PDB file of N, CA, C and O in Angstrom:
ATOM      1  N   UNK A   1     -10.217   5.416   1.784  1.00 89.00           N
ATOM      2  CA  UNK A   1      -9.210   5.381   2.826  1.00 89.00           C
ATOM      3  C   UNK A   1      -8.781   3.942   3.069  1.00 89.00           C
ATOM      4  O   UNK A   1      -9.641   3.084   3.266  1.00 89.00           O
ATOM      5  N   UNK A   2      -7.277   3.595   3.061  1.00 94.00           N
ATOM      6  CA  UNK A   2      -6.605   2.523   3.775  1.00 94.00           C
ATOM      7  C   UNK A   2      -7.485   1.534   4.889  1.00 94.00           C
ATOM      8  O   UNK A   2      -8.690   1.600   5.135  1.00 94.00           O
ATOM      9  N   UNK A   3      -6.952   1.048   5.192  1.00 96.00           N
ATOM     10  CA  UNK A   3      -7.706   0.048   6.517  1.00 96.00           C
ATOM     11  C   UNK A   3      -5.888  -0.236   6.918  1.00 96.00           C
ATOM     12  O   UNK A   3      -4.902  -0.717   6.359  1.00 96.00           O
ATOM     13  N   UNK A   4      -6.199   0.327   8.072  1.00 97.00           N
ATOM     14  CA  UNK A   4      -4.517  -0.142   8.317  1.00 97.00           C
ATOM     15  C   UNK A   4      -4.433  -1.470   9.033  1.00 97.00           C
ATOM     16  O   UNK A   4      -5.336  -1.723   9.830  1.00 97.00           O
ATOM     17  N   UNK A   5      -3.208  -2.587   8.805  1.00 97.00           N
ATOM     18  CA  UNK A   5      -3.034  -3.750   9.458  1.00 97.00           C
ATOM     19  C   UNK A   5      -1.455  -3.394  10.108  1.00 97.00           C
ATOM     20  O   UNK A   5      -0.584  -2.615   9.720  1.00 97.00           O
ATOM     21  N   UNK A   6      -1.526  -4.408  11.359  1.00 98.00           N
ATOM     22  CA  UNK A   6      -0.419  -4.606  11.826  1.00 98.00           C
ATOM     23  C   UNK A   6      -0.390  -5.809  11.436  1.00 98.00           C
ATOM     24  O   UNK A   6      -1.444  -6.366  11.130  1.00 98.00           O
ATOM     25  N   UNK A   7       1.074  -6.599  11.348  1.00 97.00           N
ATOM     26  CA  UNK A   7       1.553  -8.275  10.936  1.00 97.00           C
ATOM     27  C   UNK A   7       2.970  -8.081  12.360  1.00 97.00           C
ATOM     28  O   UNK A   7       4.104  -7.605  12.320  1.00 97.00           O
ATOM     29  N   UNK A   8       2.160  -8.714  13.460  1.00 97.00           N
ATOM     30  CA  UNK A   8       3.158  -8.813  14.220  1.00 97.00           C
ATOM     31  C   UNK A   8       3.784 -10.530  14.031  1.00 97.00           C
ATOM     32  O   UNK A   8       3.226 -11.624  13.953  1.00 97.00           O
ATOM     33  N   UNK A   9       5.210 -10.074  14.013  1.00 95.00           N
ATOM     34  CA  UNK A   9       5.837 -11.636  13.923  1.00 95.00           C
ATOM     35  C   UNK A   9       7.301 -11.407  14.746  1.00 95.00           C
ATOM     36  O   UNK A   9       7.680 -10.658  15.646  1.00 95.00           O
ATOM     37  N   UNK A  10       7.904 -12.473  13.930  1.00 93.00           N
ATOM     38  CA  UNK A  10       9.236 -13.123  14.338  1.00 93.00           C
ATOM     39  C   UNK A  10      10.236 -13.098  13.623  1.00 93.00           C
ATOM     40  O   UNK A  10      10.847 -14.001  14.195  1.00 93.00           O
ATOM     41  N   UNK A  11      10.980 -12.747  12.726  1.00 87.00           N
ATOM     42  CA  UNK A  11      11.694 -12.787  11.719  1.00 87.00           C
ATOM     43  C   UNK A  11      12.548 -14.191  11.497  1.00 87.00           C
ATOM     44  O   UNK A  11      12.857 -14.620  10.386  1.00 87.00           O
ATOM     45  N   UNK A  12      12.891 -14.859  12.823  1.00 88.00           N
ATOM     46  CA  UNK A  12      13.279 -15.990  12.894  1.00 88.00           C
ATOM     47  C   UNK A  12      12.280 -17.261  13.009  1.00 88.00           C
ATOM     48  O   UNK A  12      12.528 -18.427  13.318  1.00 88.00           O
ATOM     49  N   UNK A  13      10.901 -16.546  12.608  1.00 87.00           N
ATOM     50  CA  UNK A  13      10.214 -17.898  12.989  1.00 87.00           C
ATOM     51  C   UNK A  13       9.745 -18.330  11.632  1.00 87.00           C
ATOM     52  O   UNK A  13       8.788 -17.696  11.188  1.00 87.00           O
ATOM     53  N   UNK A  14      10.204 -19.224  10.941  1.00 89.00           N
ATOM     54  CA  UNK A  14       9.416 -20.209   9.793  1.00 89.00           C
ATOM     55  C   UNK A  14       7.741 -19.824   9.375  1.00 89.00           C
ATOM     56  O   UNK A  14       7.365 -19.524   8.242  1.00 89.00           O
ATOM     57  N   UNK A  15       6.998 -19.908  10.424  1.00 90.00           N
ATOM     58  CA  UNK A  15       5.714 -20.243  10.213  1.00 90.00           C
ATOM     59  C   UNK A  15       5.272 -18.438  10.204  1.00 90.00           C
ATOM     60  O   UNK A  15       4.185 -18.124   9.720  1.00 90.00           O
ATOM     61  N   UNK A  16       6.021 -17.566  10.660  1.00 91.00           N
ATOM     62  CA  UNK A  16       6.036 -16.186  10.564  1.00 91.00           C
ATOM     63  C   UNK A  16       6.056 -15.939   9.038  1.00 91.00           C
ATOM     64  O   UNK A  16       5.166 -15.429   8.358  1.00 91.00           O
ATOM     65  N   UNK A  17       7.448 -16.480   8.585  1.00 92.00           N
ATOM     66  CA  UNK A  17       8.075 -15.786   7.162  1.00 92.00           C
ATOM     67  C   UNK A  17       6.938 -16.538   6.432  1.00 92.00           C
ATOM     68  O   UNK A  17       6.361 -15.638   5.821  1.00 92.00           O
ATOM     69  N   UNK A  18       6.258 -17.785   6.147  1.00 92.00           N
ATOM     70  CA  UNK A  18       5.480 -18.562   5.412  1.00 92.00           C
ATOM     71  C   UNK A  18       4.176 -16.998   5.399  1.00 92.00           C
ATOM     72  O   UNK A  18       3.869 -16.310   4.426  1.00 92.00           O
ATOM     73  N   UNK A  19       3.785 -16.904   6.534  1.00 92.00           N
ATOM     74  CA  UNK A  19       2.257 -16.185   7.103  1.00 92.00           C
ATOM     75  C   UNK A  19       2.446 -14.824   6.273  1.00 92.00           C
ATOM     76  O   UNK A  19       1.569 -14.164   5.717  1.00 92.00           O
ATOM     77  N   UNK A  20       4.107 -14.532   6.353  1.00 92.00           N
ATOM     78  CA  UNK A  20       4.167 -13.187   5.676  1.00 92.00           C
ATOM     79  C   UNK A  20       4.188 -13.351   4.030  1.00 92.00           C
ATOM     80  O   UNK A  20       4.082 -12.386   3.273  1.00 92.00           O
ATOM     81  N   UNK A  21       4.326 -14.596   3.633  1.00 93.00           N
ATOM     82  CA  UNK A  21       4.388 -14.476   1.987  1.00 93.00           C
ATOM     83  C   UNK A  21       3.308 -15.118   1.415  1.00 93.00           C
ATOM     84  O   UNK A  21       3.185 -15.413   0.226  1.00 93.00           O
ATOM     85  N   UNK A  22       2.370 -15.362   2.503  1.00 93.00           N
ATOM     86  CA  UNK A  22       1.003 -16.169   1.908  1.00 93.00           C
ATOM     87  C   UNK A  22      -0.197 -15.419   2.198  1.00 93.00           C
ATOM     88  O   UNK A  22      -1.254 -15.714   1.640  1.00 93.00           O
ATOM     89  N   UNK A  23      -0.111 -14.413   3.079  1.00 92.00           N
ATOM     90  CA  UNK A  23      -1.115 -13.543   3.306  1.00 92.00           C
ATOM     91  C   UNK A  23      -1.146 -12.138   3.734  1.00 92.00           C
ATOM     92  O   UNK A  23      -2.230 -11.561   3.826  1.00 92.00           O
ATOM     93  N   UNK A  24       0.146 -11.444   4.048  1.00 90.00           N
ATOM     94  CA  UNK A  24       0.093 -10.212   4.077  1.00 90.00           C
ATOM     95  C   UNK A  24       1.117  -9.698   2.711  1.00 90.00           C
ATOM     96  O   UNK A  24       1.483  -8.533   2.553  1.00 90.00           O
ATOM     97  N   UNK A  25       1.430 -10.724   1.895  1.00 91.00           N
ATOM     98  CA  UNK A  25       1.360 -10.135   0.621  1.00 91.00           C
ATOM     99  C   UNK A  25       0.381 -10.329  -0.221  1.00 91.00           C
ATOM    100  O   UNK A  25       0.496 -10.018  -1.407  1.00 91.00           O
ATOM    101  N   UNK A  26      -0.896 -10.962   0.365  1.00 95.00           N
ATOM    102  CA  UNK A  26      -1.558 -11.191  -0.794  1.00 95.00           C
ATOM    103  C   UNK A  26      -2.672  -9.967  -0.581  1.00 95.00           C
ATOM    104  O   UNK A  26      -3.431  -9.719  -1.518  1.00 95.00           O
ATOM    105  N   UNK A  27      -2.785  -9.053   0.900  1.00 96.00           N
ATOM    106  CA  UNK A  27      -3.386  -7.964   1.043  1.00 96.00           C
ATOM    107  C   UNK A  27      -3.447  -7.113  -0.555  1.00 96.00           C
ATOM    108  O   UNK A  27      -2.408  -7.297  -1.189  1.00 96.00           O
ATOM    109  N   UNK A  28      -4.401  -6.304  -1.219  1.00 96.00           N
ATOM    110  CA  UNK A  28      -4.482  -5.476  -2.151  1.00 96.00           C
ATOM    111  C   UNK A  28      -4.098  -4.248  -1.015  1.00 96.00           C
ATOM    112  O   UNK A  28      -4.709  -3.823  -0.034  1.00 96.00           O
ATOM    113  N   UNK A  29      -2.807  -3.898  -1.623  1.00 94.00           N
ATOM    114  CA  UNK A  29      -1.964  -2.421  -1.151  1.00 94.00           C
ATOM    115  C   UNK A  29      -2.792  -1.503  -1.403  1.00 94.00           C
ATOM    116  O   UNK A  29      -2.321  -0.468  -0.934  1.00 94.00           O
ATOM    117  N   UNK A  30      -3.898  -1.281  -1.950  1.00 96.00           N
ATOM    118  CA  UNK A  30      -4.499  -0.417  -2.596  1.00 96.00           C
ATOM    119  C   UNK A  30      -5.515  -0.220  -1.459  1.00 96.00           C
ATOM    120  O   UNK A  30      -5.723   0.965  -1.196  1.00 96.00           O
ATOM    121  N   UNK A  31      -6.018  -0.887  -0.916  1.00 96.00           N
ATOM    122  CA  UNK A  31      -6.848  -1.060   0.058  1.00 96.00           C
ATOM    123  C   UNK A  31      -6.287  -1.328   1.822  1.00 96.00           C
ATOM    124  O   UNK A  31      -6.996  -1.011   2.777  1.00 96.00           O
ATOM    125  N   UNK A  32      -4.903  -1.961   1.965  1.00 96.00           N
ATOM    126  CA  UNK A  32      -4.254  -2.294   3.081  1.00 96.00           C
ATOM    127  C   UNK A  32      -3.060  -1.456   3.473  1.00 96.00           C
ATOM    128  O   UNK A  32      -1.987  -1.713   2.927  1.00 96.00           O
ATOM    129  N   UNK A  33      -3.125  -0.546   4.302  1.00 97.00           N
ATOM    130  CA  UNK A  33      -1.521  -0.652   4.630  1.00 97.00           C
ATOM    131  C   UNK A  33      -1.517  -0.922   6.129  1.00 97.00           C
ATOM    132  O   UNK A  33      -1.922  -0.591   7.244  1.00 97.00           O
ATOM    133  N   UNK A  34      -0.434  -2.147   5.041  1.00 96.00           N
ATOM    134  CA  UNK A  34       0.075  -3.183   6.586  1.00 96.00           C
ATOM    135  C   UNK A  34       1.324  -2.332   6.928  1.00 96.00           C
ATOM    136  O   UNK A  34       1.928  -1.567   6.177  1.00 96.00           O
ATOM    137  N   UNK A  35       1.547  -2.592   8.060  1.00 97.00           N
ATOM    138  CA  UNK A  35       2.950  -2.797   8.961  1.00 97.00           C
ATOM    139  C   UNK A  35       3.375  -3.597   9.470  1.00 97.00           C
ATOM    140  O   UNK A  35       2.613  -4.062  10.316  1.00 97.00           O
ATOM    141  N   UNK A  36       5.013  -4.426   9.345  1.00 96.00           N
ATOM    142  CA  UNK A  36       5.127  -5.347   9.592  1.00 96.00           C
ATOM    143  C   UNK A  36       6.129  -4.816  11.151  1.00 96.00           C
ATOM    144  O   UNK A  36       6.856  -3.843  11.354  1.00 96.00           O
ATOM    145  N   UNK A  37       5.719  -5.977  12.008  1.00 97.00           N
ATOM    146  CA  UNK A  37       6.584  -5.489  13.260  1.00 97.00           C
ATOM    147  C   UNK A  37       7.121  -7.289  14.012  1.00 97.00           C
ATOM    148  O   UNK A  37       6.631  -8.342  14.422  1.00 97.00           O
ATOM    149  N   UNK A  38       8.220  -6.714  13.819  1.00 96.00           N
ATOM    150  CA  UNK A  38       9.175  -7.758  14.166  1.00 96.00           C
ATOM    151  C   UNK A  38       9.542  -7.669  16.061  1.00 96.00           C
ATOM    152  O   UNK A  38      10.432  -7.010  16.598  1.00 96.00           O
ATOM    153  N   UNK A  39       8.609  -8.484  16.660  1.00 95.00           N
ATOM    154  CA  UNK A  39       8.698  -8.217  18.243  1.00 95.00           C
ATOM    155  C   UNK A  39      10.100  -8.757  18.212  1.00 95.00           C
ATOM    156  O   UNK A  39      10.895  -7.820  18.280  1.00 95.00           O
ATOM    157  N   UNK A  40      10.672  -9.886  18.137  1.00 92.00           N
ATOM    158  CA  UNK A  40      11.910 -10.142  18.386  1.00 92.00           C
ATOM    159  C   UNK A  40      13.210  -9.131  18.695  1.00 92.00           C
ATOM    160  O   UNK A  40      14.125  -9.164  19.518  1.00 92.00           O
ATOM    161  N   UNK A  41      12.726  -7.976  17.332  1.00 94.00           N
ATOM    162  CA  UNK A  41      13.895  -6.943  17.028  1.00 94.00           C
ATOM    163  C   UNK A  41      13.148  -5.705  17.778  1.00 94.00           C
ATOM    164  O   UNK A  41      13.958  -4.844  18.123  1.00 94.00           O
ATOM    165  N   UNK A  42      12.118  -5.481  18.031  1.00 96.00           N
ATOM    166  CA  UNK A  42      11.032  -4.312  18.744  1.00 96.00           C
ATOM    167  C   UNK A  42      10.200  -4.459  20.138  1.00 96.00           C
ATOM    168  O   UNK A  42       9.098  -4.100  20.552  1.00 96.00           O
ATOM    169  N   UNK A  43      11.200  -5.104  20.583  1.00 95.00           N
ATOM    170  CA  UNK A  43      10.639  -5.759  22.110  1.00 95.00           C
ATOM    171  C   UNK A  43       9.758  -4.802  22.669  1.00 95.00           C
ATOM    172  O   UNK A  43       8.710  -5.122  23.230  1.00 95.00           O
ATOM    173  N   UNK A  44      10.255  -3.327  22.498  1.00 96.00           N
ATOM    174  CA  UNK A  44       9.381  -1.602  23.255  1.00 96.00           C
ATOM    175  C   UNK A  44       8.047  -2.534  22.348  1.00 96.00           C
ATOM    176  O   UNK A  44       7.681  -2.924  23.456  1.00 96.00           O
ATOM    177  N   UNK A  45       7.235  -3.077  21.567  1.00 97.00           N
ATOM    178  CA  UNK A  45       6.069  -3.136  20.897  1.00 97.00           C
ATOM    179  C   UNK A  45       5.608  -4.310  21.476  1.00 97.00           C
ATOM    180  O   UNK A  45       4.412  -4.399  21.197  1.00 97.00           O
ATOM    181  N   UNK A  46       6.041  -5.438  22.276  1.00 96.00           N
ATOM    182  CA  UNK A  46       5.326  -6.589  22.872  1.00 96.00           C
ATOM    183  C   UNK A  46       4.353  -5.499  23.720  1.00 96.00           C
ATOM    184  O   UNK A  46       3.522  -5.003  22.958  1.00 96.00           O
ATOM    185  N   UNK A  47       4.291  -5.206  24.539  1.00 96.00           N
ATOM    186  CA  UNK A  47       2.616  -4.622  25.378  1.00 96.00           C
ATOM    187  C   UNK A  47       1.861  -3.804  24.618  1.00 96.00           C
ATOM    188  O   UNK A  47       0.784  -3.396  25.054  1.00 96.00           O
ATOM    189  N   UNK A  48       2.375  -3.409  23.227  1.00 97.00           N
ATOM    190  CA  UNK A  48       1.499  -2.734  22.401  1.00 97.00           C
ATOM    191  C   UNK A  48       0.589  -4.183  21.819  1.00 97.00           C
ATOM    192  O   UNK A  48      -0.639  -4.267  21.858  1.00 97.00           O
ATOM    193  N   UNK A  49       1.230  -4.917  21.456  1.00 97.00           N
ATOM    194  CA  UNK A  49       0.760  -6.318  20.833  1.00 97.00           C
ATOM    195  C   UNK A  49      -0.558  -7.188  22.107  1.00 97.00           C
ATOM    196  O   UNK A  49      -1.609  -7.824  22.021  1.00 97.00           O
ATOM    197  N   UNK A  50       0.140  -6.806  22.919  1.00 96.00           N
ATOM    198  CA  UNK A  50      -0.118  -7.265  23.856  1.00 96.00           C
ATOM    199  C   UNK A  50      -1.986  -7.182  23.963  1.00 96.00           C
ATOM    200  O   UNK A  50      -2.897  -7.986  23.768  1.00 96.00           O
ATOM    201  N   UNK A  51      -1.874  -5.496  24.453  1.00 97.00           N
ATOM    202  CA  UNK A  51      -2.918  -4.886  24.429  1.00 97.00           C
ATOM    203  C   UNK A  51      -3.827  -5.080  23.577  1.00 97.00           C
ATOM    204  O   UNK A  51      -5.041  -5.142  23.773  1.00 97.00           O
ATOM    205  N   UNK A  52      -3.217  -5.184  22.558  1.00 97.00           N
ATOM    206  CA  UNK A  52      -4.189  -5.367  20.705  1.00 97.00           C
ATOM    207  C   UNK A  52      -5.262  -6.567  20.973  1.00 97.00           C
ATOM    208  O   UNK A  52      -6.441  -6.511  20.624  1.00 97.00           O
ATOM    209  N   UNK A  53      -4.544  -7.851  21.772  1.00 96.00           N
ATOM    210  CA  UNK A  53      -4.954  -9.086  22.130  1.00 96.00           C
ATOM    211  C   UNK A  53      -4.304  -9.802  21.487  1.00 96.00           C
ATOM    212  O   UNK A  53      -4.919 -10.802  21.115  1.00 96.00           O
ATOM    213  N   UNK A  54      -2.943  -9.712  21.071  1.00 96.00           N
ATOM    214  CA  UNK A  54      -2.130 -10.712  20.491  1.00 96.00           C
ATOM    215  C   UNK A  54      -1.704 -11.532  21.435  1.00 96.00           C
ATOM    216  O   UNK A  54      -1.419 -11.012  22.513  1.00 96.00           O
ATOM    217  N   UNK A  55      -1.551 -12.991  21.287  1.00 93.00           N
ATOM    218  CA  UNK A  55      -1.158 -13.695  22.196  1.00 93.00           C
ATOM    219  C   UNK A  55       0.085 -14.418  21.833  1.00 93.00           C
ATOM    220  O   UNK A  55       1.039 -14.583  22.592  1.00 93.00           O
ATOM    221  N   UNK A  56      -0.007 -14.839  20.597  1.00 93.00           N
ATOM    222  CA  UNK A  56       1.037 -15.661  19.875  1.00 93.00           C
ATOM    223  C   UNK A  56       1.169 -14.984  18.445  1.00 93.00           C
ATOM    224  O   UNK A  56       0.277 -14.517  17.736  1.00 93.00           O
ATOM    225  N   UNK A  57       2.744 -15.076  18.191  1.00 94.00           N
ATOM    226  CA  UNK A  57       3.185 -14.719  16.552  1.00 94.00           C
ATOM    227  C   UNK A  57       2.841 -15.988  15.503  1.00 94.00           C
ATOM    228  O   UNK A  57       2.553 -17.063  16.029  1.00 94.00           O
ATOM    229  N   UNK A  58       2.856 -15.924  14.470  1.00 95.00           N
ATOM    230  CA  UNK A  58       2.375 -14.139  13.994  1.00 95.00           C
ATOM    231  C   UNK A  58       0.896 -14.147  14.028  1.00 95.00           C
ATOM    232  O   UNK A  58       0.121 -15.101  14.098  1.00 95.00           O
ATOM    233  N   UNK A  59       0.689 -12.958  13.967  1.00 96.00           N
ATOM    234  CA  UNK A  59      -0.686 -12.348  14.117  1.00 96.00           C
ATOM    235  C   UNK A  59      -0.807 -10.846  13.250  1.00 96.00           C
ATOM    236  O   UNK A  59      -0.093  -9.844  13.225  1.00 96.00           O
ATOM    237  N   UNK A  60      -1.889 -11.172  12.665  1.00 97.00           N
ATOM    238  CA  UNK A  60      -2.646  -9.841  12.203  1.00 97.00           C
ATOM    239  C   UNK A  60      -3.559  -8.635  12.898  1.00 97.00           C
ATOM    240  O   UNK A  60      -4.591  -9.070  13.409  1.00 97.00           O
ATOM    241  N   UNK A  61      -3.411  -7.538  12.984  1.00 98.00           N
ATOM    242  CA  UNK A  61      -4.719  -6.871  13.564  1.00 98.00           C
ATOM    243  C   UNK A  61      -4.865  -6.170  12.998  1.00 98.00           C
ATOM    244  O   UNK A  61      -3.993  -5.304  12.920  1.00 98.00           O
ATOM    245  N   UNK A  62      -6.250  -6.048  12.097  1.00 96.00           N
ATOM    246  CA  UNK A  62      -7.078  -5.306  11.524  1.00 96.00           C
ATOM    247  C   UNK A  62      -8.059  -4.653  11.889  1.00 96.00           C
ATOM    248  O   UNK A  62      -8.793  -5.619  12.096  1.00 96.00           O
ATOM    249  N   UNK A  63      -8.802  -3.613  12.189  1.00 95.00           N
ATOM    250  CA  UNK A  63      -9.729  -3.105  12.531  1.00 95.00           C
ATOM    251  C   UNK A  63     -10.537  -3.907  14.070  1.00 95.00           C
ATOM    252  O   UNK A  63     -11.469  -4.653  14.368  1.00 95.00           O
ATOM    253  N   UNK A  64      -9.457  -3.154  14.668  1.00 94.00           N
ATOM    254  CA  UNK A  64      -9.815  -4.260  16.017  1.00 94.00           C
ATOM    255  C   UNK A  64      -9.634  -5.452  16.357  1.00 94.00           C
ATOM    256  O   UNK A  64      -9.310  -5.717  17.514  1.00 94.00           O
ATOM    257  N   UNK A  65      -9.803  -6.396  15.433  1.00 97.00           N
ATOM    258  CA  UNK A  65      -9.566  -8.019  15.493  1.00 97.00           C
ATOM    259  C   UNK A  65      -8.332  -8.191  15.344  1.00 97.00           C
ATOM    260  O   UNK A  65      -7.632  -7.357  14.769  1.00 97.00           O
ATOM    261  N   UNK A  66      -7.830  -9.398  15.881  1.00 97.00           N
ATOM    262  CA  UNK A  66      -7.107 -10.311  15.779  1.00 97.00           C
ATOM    263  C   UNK A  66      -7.395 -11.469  14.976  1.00 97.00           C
ATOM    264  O   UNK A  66      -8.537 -11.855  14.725  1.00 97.00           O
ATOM    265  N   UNK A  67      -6.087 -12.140  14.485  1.00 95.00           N
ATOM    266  CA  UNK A  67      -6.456 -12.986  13.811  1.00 95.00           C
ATOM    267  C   UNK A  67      -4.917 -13.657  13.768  1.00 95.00           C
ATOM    268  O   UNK A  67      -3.956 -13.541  13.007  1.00 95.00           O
ATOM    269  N   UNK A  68      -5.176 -14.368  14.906  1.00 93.00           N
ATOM    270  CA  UNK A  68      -3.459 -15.736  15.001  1.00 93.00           C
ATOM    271  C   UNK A  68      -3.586 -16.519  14.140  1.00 93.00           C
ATOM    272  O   UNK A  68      -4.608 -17.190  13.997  1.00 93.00           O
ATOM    273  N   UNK A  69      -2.423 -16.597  13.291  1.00 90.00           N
ATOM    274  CA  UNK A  69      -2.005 -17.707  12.721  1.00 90.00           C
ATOM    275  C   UNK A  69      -1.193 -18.507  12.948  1.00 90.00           C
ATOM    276  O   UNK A  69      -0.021 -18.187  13.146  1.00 90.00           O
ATOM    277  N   UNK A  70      -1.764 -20.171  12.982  1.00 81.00           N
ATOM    278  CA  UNK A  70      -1.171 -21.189  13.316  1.00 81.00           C
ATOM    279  C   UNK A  70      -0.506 -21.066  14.580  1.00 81.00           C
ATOM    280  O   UNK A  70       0.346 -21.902  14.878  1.00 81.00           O
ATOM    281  N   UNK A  71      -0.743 -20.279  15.234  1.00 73.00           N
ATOM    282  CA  UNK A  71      -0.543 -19.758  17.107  1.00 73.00           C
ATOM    283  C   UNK A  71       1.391 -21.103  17.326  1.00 73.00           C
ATOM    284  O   UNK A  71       1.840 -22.177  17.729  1.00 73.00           O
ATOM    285  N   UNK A  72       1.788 -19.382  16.448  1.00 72.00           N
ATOM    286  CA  UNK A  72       3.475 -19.791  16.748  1.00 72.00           C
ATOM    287  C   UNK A  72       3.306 -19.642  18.409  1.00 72.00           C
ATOM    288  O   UNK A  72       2.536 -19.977  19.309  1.00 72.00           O
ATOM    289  N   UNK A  73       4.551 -18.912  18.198  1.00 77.00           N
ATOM    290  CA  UNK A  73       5.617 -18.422  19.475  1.00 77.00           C
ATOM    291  C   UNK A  73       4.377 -17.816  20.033  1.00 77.00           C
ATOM    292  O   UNK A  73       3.403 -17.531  19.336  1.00 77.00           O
ATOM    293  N   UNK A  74       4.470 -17.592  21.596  1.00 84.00           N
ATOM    294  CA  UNK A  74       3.787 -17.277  22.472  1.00 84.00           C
ATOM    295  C   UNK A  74       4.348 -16.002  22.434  1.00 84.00           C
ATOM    296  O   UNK A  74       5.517 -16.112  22.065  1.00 84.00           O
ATOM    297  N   UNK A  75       3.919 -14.353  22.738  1.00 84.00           N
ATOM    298  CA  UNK A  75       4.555 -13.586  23.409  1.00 84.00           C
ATOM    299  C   UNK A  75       5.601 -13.085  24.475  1.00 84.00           C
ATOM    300  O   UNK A  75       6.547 -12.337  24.229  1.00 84.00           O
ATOM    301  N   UNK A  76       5.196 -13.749  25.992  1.00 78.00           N
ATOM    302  CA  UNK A  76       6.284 -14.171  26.880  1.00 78.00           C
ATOM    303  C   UNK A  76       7.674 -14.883  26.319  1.00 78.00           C
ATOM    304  O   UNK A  76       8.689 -14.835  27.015  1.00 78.00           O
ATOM    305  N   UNK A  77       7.673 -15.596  24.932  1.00 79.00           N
ATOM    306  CA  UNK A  77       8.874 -16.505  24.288  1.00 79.00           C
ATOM    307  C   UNK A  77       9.925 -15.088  24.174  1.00 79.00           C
ATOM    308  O   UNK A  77      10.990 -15.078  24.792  1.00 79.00           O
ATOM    309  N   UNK A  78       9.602 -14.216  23.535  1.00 80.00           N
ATOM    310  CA  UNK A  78      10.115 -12.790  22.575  1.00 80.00           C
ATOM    311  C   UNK A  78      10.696 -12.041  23.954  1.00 80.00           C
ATOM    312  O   UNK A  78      11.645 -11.327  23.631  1.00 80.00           O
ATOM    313  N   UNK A  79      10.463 -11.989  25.195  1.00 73.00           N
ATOM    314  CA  UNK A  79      11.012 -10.862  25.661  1.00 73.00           C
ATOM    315  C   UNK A  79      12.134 -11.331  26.350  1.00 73.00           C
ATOM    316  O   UNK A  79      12.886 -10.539  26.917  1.00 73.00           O
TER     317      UNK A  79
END
């Protein structure tokens, strides 16, 4: 079975698009399915993010954890 990830980001943020081509493509699909969620364009998903314990884009959550990278944009920035 999968291990599902969320990749919450920014579509306009640099350090987002970098995070998305350096590590949630380097996930084995075979083993990951990610979802990528663009809060900028999915604002209804900031208190889902929220909740997860995301604080700043982009961020991963995998099996409970979090895991910010390079702690972009703050959440409060996006709504």
């Amino acid at each position: 079975m999968k291990t599902k990830a969320v990749f919450y980001h920014d579509a306009g943020c640099t350090v987002c698009q970098a995070a998305k081509q350096q590590i949630v493509h380097s996930l084995d699909p075979q083993r990951y399915d990610v979802e990528e969620v663009d809060l900028a364009q999915v604002k209804q998903r900031i208190p889902e993010a929220a909740e997860a314990g995301v604080k700043t884009v982009p961020a991963l959550v995998m099996n409970d954890h979090v895991f910010h990278i390079n702690r972009g944009a703050e959440l409060t920035a996006l709504i």
